[in-house]
PDB file of C-alpha atoms in Angstrom:
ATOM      1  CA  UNK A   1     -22.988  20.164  18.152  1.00  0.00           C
ATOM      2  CA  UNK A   2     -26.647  19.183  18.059  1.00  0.00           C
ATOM      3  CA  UNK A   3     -27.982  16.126  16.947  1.00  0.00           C
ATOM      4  CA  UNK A   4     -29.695  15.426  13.835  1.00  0.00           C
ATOM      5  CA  UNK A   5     -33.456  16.499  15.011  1.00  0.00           C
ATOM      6  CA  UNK A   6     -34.531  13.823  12.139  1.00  0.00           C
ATOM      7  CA  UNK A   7     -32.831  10.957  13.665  1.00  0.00           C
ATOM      8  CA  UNK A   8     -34.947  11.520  16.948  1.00  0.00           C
ATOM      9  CA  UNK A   9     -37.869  11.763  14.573  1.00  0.00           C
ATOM     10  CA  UNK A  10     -38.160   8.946  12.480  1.00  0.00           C
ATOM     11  CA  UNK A  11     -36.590   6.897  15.260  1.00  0.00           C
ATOM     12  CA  UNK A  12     -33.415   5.518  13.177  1.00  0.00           C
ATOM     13  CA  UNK A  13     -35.072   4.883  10.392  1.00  0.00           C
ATOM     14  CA  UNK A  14     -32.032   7.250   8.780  1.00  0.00           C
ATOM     15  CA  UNK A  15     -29.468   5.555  10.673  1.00  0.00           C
ATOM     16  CA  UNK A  16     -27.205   3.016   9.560  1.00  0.00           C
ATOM     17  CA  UNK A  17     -29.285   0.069  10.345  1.00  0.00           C
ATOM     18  CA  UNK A  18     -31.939   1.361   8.234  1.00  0.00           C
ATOM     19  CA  UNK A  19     -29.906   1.402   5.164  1.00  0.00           C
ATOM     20  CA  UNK A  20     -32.131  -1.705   3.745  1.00  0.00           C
ATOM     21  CA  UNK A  21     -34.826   0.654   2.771  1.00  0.00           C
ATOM     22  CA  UNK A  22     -35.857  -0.393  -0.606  1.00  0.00           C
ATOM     23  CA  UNK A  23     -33.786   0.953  -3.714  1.00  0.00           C
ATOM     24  CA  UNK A  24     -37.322   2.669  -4.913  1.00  0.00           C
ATOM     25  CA  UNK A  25     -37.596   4.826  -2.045  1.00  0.00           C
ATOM     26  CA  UNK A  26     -34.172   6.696  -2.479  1.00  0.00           C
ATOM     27  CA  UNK A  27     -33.744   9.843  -3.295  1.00  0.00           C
ATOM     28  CA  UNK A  28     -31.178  10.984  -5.646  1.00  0.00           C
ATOM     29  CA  UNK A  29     -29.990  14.245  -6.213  1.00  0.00           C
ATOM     30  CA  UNK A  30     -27.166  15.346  -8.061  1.00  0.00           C
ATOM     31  CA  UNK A  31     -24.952  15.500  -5.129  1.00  0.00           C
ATOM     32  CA  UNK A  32     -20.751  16.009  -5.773  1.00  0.00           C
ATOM     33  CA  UNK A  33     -18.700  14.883  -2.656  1.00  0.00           C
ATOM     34  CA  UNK A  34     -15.004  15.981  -2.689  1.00  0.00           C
ATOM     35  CA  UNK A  35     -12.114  16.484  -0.290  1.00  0.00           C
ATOM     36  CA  UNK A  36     -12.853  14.383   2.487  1.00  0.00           C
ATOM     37  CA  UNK A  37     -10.674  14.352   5.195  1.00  0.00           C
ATOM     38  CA  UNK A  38     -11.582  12.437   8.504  1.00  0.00           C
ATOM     39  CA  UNK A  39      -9.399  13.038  11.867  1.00  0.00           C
ATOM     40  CA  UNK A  40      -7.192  15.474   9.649  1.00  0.00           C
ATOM     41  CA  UNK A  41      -6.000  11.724   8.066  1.00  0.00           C
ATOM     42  CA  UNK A  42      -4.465  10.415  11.129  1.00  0.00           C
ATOM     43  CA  UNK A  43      -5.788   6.944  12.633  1.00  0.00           C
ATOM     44  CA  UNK A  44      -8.862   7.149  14.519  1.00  0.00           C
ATOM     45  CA  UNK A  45      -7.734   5.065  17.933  1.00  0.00           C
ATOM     46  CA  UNK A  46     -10.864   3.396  19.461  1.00  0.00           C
ATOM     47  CA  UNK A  47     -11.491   1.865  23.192  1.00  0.00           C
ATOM     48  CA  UNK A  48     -14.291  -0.305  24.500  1.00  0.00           C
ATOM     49  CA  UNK A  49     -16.971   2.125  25.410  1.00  0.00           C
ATOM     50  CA  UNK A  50     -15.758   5.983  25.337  1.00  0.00           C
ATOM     51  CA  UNK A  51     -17.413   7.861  22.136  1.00  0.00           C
ATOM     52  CA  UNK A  52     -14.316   8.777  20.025  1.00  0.00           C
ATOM     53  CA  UNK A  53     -14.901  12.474  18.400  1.00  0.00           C
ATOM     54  CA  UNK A  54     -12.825  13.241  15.535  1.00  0.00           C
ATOM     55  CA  UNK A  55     -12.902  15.750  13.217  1.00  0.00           C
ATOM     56  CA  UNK A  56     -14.057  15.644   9.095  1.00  0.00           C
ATOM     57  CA  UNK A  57     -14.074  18.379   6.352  1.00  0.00           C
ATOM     58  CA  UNK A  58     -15.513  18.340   2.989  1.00  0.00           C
ATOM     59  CA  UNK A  59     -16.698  20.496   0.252  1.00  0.00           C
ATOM     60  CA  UNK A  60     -20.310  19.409  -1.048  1.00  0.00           C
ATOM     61  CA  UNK A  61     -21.887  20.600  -4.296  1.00  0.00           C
ATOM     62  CA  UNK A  62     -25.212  20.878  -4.546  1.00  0.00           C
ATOM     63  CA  UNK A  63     -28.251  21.687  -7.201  1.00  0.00           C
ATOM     64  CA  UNK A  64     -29.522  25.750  -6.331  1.00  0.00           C
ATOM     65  CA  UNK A  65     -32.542  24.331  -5.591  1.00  0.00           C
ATOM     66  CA  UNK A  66     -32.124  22.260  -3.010  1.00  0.00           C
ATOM     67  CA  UNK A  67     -31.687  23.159   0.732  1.00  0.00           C
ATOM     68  CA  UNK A  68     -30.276  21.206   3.220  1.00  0.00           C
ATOM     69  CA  UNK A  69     -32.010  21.937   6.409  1.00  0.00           C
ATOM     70  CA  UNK A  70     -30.643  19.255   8.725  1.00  0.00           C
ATOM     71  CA  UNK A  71     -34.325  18.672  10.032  1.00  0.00           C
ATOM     72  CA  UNK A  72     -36.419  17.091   7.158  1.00  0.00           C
ATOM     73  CA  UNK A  73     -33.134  16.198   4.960  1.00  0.00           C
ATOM     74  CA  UNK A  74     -29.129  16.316   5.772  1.00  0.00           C
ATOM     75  CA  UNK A  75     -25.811  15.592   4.147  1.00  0.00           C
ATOM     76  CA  UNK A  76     -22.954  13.663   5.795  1.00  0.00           C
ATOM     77  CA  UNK A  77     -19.880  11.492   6.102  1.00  0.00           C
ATOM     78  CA  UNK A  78     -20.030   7.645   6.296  1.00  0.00           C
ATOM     79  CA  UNK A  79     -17.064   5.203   6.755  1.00  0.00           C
ATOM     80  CA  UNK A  80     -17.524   1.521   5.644  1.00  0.00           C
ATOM     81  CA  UNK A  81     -16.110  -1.871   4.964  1.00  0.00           C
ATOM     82  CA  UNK A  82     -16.742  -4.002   2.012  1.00  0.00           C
ATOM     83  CA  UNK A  83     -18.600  -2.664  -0.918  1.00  0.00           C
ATOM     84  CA  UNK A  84     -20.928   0.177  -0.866  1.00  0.00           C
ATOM     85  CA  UNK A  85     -24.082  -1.825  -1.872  1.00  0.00           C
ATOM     86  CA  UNK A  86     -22.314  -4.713   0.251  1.00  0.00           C
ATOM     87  CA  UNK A  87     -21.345  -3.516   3.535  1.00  0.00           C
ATOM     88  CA  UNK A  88     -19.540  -5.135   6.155  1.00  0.00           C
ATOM     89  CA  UNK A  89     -19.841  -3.029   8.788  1.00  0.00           C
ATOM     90  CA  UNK A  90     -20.600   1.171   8.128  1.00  0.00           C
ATOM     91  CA  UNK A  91     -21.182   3.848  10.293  1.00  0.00           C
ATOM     92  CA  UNK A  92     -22.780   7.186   9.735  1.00  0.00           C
ATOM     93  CA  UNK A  93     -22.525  10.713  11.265  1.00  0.00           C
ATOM     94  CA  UNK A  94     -24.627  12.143  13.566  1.00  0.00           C
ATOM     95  CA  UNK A  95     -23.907  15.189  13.716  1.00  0.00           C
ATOM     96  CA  UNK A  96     -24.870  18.720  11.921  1.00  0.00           C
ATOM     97  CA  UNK A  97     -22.046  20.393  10.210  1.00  0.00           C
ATOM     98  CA  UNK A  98     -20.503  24.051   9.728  1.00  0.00           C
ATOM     99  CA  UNK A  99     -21.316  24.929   6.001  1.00  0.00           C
ATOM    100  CA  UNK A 100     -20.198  27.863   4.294  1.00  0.00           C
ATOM    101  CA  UNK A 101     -20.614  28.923   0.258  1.00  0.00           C
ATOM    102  CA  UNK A 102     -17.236  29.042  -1.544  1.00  0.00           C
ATOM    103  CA  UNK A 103     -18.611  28.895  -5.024  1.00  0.00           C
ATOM    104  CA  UNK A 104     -21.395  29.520  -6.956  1.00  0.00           C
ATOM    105  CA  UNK A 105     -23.121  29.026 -10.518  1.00  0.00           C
ATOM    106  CA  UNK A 106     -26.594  29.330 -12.150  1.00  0.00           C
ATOM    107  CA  UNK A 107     -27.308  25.420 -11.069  1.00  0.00           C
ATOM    108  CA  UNK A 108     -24.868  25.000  -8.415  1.00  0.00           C
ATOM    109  CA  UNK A 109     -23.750  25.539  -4.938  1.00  0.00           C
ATOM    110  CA  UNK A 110     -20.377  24.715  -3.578  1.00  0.00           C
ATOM    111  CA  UNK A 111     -19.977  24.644   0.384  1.00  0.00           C
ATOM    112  CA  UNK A 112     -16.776  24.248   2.493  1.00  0.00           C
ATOM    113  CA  UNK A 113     -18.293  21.392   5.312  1.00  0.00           C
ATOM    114  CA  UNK A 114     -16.335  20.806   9.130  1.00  0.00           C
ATOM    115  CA  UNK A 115     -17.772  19.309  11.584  1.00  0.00           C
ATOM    116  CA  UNK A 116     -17.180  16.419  13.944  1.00  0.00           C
ATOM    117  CA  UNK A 117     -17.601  12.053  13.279  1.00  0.00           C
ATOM    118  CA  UNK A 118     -19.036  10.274  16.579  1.00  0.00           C
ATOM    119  CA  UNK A 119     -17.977   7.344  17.351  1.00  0.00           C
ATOM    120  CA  UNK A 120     -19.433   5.180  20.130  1.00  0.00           C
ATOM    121  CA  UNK A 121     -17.177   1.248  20.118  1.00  0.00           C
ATOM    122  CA  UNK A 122     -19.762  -0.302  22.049  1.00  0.00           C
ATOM    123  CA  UNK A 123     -22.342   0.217  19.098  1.00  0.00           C
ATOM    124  CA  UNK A 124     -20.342   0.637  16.023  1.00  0.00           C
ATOM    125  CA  UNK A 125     -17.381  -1.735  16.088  1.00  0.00           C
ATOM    126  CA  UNK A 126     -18.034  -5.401  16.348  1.00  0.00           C
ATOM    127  CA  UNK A 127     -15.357  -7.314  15.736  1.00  0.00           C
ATOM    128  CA  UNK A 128     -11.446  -7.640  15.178  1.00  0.00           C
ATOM    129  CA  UNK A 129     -12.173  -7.140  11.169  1.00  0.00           C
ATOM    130  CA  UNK A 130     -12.665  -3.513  12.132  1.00  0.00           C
ATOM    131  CA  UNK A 131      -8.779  -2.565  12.709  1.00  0.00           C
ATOM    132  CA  UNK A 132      -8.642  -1.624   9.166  1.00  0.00           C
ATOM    133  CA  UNK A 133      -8.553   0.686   6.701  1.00  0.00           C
ATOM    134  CA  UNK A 134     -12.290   1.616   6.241  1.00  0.00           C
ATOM    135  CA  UNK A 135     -13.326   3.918   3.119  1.00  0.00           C
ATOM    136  CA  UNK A 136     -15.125   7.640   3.013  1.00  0.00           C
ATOM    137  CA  UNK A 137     -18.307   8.779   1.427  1.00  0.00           C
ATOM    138  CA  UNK A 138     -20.876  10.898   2.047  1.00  0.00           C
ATOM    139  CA  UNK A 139     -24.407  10.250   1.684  1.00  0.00           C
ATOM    140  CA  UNK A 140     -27.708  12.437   1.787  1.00  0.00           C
ATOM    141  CA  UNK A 141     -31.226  11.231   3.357  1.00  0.00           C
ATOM    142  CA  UNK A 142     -34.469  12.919   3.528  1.00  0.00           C
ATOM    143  CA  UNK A 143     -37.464  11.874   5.591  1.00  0.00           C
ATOM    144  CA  UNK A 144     -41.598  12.840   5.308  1.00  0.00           C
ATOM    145  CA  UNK A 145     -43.126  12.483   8.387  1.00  0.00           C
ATOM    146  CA  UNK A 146     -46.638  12.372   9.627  1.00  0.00           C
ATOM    147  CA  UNK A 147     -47.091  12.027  13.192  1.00  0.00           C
ATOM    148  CA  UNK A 148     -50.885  13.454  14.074  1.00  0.00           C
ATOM    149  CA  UNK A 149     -52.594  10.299  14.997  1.00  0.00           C
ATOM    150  CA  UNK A 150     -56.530  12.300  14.899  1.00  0.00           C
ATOM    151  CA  UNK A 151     -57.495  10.366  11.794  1.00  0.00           C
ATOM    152  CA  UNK A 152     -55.919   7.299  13.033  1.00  0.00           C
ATOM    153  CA  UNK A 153     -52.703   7.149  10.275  1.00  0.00           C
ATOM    154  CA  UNK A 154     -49.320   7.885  11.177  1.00  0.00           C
ATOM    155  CA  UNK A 155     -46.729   7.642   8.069  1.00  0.00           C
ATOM    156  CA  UNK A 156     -43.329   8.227   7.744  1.00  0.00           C
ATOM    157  CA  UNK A 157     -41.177   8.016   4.144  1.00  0.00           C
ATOM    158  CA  UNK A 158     -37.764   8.276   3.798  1.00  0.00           C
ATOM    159  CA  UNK A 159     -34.917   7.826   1.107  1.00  0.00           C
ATOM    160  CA  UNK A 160     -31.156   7.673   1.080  1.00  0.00           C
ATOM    161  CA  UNK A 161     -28.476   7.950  -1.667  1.00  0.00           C
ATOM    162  CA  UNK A 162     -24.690   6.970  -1.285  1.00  0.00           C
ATOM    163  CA  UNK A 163     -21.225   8.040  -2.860  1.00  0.00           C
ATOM    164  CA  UNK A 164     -18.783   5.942  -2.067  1.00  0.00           C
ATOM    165  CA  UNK A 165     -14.445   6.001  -2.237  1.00  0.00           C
ATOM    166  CA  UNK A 166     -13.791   9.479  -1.603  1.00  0.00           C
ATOM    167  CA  UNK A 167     -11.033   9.206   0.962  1.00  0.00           C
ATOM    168  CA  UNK A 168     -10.192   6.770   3.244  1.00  0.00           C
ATOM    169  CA  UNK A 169      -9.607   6.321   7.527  1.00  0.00           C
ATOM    170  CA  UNK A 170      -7.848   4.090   9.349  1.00  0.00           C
ATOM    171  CA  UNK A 171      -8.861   2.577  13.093  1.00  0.00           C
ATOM    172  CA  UNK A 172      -7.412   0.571  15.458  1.00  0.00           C
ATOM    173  CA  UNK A 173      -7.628  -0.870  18.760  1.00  0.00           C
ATOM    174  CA  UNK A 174      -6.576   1.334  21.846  1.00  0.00           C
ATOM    175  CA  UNK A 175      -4.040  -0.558  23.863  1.00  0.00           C
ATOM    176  CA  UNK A 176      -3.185  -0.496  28.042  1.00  0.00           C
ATOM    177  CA  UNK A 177       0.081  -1.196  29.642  1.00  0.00           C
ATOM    178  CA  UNK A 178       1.048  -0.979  33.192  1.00  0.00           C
ATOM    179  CA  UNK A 179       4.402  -1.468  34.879  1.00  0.00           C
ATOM    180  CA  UNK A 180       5.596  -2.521  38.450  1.00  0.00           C
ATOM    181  CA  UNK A 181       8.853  -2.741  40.192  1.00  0.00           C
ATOM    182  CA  UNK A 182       9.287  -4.245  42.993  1.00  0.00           C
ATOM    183  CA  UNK A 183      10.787  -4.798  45.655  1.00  0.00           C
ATOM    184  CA  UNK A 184      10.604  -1.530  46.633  1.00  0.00           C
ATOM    185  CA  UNK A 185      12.685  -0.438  48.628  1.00  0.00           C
ATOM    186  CA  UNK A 186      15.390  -2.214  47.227  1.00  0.00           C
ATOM    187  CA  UNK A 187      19.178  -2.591  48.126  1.00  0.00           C
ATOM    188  CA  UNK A 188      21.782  -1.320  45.542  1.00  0.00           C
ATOM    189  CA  UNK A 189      22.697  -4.396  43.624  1.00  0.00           C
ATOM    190  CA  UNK A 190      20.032  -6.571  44.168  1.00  0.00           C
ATOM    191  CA  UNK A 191      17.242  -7.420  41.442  1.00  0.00           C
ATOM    192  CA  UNK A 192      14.511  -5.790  40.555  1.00  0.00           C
ATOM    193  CA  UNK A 193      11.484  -7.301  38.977  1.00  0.00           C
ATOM    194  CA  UNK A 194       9.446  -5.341  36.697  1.00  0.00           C
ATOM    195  CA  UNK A 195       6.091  -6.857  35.866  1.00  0.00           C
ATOM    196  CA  UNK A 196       3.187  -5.263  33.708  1.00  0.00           C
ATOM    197  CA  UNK A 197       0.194  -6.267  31.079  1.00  0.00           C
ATOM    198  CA  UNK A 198      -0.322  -5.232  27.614  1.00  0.00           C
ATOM    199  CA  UNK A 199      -4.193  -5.266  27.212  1.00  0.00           C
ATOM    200  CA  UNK A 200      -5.880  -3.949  24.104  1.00  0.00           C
ATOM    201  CA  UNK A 201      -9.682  -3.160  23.474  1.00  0.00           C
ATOM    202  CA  UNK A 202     -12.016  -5.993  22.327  1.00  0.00           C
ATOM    203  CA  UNK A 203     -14.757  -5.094  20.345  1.00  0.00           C
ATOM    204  CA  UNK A 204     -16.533  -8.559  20.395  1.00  0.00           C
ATOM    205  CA  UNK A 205     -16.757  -8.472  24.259  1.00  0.00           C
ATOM    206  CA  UNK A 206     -16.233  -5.228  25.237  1.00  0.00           C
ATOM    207  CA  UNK A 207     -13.629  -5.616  27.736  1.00  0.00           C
ATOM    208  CA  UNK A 208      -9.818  -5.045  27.199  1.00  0.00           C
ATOM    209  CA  UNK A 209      -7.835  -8.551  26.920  1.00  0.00           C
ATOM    210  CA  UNK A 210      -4.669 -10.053  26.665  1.00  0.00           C
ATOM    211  CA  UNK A 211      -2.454  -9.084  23.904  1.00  0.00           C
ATOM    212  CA  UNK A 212      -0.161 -11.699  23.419  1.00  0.00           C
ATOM    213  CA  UNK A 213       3.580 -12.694  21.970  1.00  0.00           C
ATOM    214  CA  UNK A 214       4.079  -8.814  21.374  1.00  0.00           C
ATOM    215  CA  UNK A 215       7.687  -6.775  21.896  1.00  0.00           C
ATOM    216  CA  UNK A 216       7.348  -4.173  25.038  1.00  0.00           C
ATOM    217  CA  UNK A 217      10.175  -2.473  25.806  1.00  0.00           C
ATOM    218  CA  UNK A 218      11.568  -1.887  28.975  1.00  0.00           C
ATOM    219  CA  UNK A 219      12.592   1.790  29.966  1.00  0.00           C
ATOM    220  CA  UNK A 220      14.076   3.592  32.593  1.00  0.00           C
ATOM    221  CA  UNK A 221      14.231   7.423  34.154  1.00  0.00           C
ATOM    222  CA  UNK A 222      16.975   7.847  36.907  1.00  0.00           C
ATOM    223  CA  UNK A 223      15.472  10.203  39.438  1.00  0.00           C
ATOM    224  CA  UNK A 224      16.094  13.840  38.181  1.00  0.00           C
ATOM    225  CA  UNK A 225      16.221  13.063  34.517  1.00  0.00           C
ATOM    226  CA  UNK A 226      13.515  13.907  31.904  1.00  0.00           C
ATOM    227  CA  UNK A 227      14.602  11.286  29.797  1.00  0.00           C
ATOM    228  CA  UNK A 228      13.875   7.465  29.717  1.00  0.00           C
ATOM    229  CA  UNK A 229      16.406   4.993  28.527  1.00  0.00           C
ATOM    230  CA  UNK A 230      15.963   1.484  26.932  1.00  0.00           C
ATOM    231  CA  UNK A 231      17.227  -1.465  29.217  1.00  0.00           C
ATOM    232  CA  UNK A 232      15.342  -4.496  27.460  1.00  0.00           C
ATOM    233  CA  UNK A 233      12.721  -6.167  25.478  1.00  0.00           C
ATOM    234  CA  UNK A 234      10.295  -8.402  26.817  1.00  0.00           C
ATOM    235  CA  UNK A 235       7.428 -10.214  24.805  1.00  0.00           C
ATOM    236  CA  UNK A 236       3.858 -10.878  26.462  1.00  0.00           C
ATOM    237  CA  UNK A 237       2.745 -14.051  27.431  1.00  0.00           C
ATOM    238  CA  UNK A 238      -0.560 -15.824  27.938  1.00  0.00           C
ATOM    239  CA  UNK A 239      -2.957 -12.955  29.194  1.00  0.00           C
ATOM    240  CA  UNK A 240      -0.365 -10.273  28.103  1.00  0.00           C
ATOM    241  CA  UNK A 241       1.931 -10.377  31.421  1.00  0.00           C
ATOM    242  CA  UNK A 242       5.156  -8.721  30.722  1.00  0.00           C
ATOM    243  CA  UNK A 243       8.097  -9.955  33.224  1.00  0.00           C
ATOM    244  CA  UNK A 244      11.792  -8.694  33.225  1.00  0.00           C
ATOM    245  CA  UNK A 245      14.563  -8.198  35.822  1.00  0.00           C
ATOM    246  CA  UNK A 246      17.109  -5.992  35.854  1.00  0.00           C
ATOM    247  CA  UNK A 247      20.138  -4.991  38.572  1.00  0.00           C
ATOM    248  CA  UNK A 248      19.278  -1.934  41.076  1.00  0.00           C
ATOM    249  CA  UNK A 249      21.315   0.760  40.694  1.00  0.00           C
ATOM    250  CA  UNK A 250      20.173   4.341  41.718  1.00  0.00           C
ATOM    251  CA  UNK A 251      16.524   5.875  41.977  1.00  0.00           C
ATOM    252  CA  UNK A 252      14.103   6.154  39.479  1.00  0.00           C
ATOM    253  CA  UNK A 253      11.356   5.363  37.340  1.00  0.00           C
ATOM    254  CA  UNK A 254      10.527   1.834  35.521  1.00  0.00           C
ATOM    255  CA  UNK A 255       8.567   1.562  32.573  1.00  0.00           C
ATOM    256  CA  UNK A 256       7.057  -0.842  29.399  1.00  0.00           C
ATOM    257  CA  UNK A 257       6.454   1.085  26.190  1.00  0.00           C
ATOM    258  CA  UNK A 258       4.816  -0.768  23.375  1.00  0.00           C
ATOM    259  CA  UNK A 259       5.161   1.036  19.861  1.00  0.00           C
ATOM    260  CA  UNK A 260       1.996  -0.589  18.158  1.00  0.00           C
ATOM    261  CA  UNK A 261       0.881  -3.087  15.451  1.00  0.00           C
ATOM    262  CA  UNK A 262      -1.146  -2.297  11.943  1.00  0.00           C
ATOM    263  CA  UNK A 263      -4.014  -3.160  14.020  1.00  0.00           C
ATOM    264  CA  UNK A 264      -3.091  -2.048  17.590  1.00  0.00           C
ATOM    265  CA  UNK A 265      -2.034   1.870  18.605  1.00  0.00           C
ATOM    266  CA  UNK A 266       1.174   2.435  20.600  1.00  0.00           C
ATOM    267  CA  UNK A 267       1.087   2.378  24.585  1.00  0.00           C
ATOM    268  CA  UNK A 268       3.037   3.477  27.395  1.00  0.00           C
ATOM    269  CA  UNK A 269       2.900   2.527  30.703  1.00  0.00           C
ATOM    270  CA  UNK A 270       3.117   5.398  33.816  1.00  0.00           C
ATOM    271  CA  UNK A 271       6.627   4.791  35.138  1.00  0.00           C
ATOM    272  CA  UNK A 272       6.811   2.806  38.768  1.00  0.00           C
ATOM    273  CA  UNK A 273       9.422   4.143  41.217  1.00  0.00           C
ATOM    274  CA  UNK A 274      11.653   2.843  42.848  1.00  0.00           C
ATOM    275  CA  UNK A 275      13.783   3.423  45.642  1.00  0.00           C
ATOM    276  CA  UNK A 276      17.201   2.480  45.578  1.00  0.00           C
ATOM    277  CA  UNK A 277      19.247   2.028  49.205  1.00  0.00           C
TER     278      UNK A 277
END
């Protein structure tokens, strides 16, 4: 989907960090947000610097006349922490939604919204706060701009307006395990160590690190077989090294699954063969 053209325009001054613009300057029209729905309500699972795209949906009432032309003014979705006039952290949509009238009255106009939510961890998520629960609004903002620079004045003027608790979305940190068994070959009998790492995306540096004193479990898929099979637990140590050892017994596949934390999404390693003599 396109970009807001107004964004590009006003350089930002729409965007989230531009949400300081004085109270005086914002617009507000009589704007009715309802059934908002972000990543069709499941958790929004975030990395280290791949945009995440996920889906939202809402219906949006507006006065007859007023038109929404995604150029000089737009509607769209916001998730935030904190308070609305407070915010800890908050990003905004970018992107121009897929409208169409479902009701209408003498005053009113009531649209069924989809479109998609953009989010890029290297410039929206900061810190480990933002593993939450973040809430839903919607918001409108228009801009005025005057760009011909002949009588030496450029202006621009722009306004925002808010509405805030109207759903809610949950994000968490994407998670990376590996698994290796060695040695390999190995003689029936004989032990086989399975090592691995349980990493998970860090938002204050960017990189993936250590996750540490968490439950992995340890799987394996005989050679043949769809199906894995629990042999152990093993918890991760200092820089989120998994270790366990376990007796060889026929071919197959080793692997560390990790099922997730409130803050952290599930994992699973890609299974390490091994070949059994």
């Amino acid at each position: 989907m396109r970009k807001l053209a107004i964004g590009t325009v006003v350089s930002g001054a729409l965007a989230l960090s531009a949400l300081a613009v004085p109270a005086a300057q914002a617009a507000t029209p009589d704007l009715v947000f309802a059934d908002m729905v972000v990543n069709k309500g499941k958790t929004i699972v975030a990395g280290t610097t791949a945009e995440v795209t996920v889906p939202v949906t809402y219906s949006l009432t507006r006065p007859t006349d007023l038109t929404i032309d995604y150029e000089n003014n737009f509607a769209g979705v916001l998730l935030y922490r904190g308070t609305l006039s407070e915010q800890d952290n908050s990003i905004l949509n970018a992107n121009v939604p897929t409208c169409t009238t479902t009701a209408t009255t003498d005053t009113t106009v009531t649209e069924s919204c989809s479109g998609t939510f953009t989010i890029d961890p290297s410039f929206d998520l900061f810190e480990a706060a933002d593993a939450t629960t973040w809430k839903v609004g919607g918001w409108y903002g228009h801009a005025t701009v005057d760009l011909d620079d002949s009588d030496d004045q450029v202006s621009v003027e722009s306004g925002y307006s808010m509405w805030g608790n109207k759903g809610t979305a949950k994000i968490q940190r994407a998670a990376k395990l590996t698994a290796n068994a060695s040695p390999e070959p190995v003689k029936k009998g004989k032990t086989i160590t399975v090592t691995g790492k349980l990493t998970r995306a860090n938002w204050e540096t960017g990189k993936y690190s250590g996750y540490v004193s968490q439950k992995a479990t340890l799987q394996f898929r005989a050679k043949g077989s769809d199906t894995y099979s629990t042999v152990k637990t093993a918890t991760s140590s200092t820089g989120g090294y998994l270790k366990s050892t376990v007796t060889a017994s026929k071919d197959g596949y080793y692997r560390y699954v990790f099922a997730g934390t409130t803050t952290t999404a599930a994992a699973k390693a890609t299974g390490d063969y091994i070949d059994v003599q």
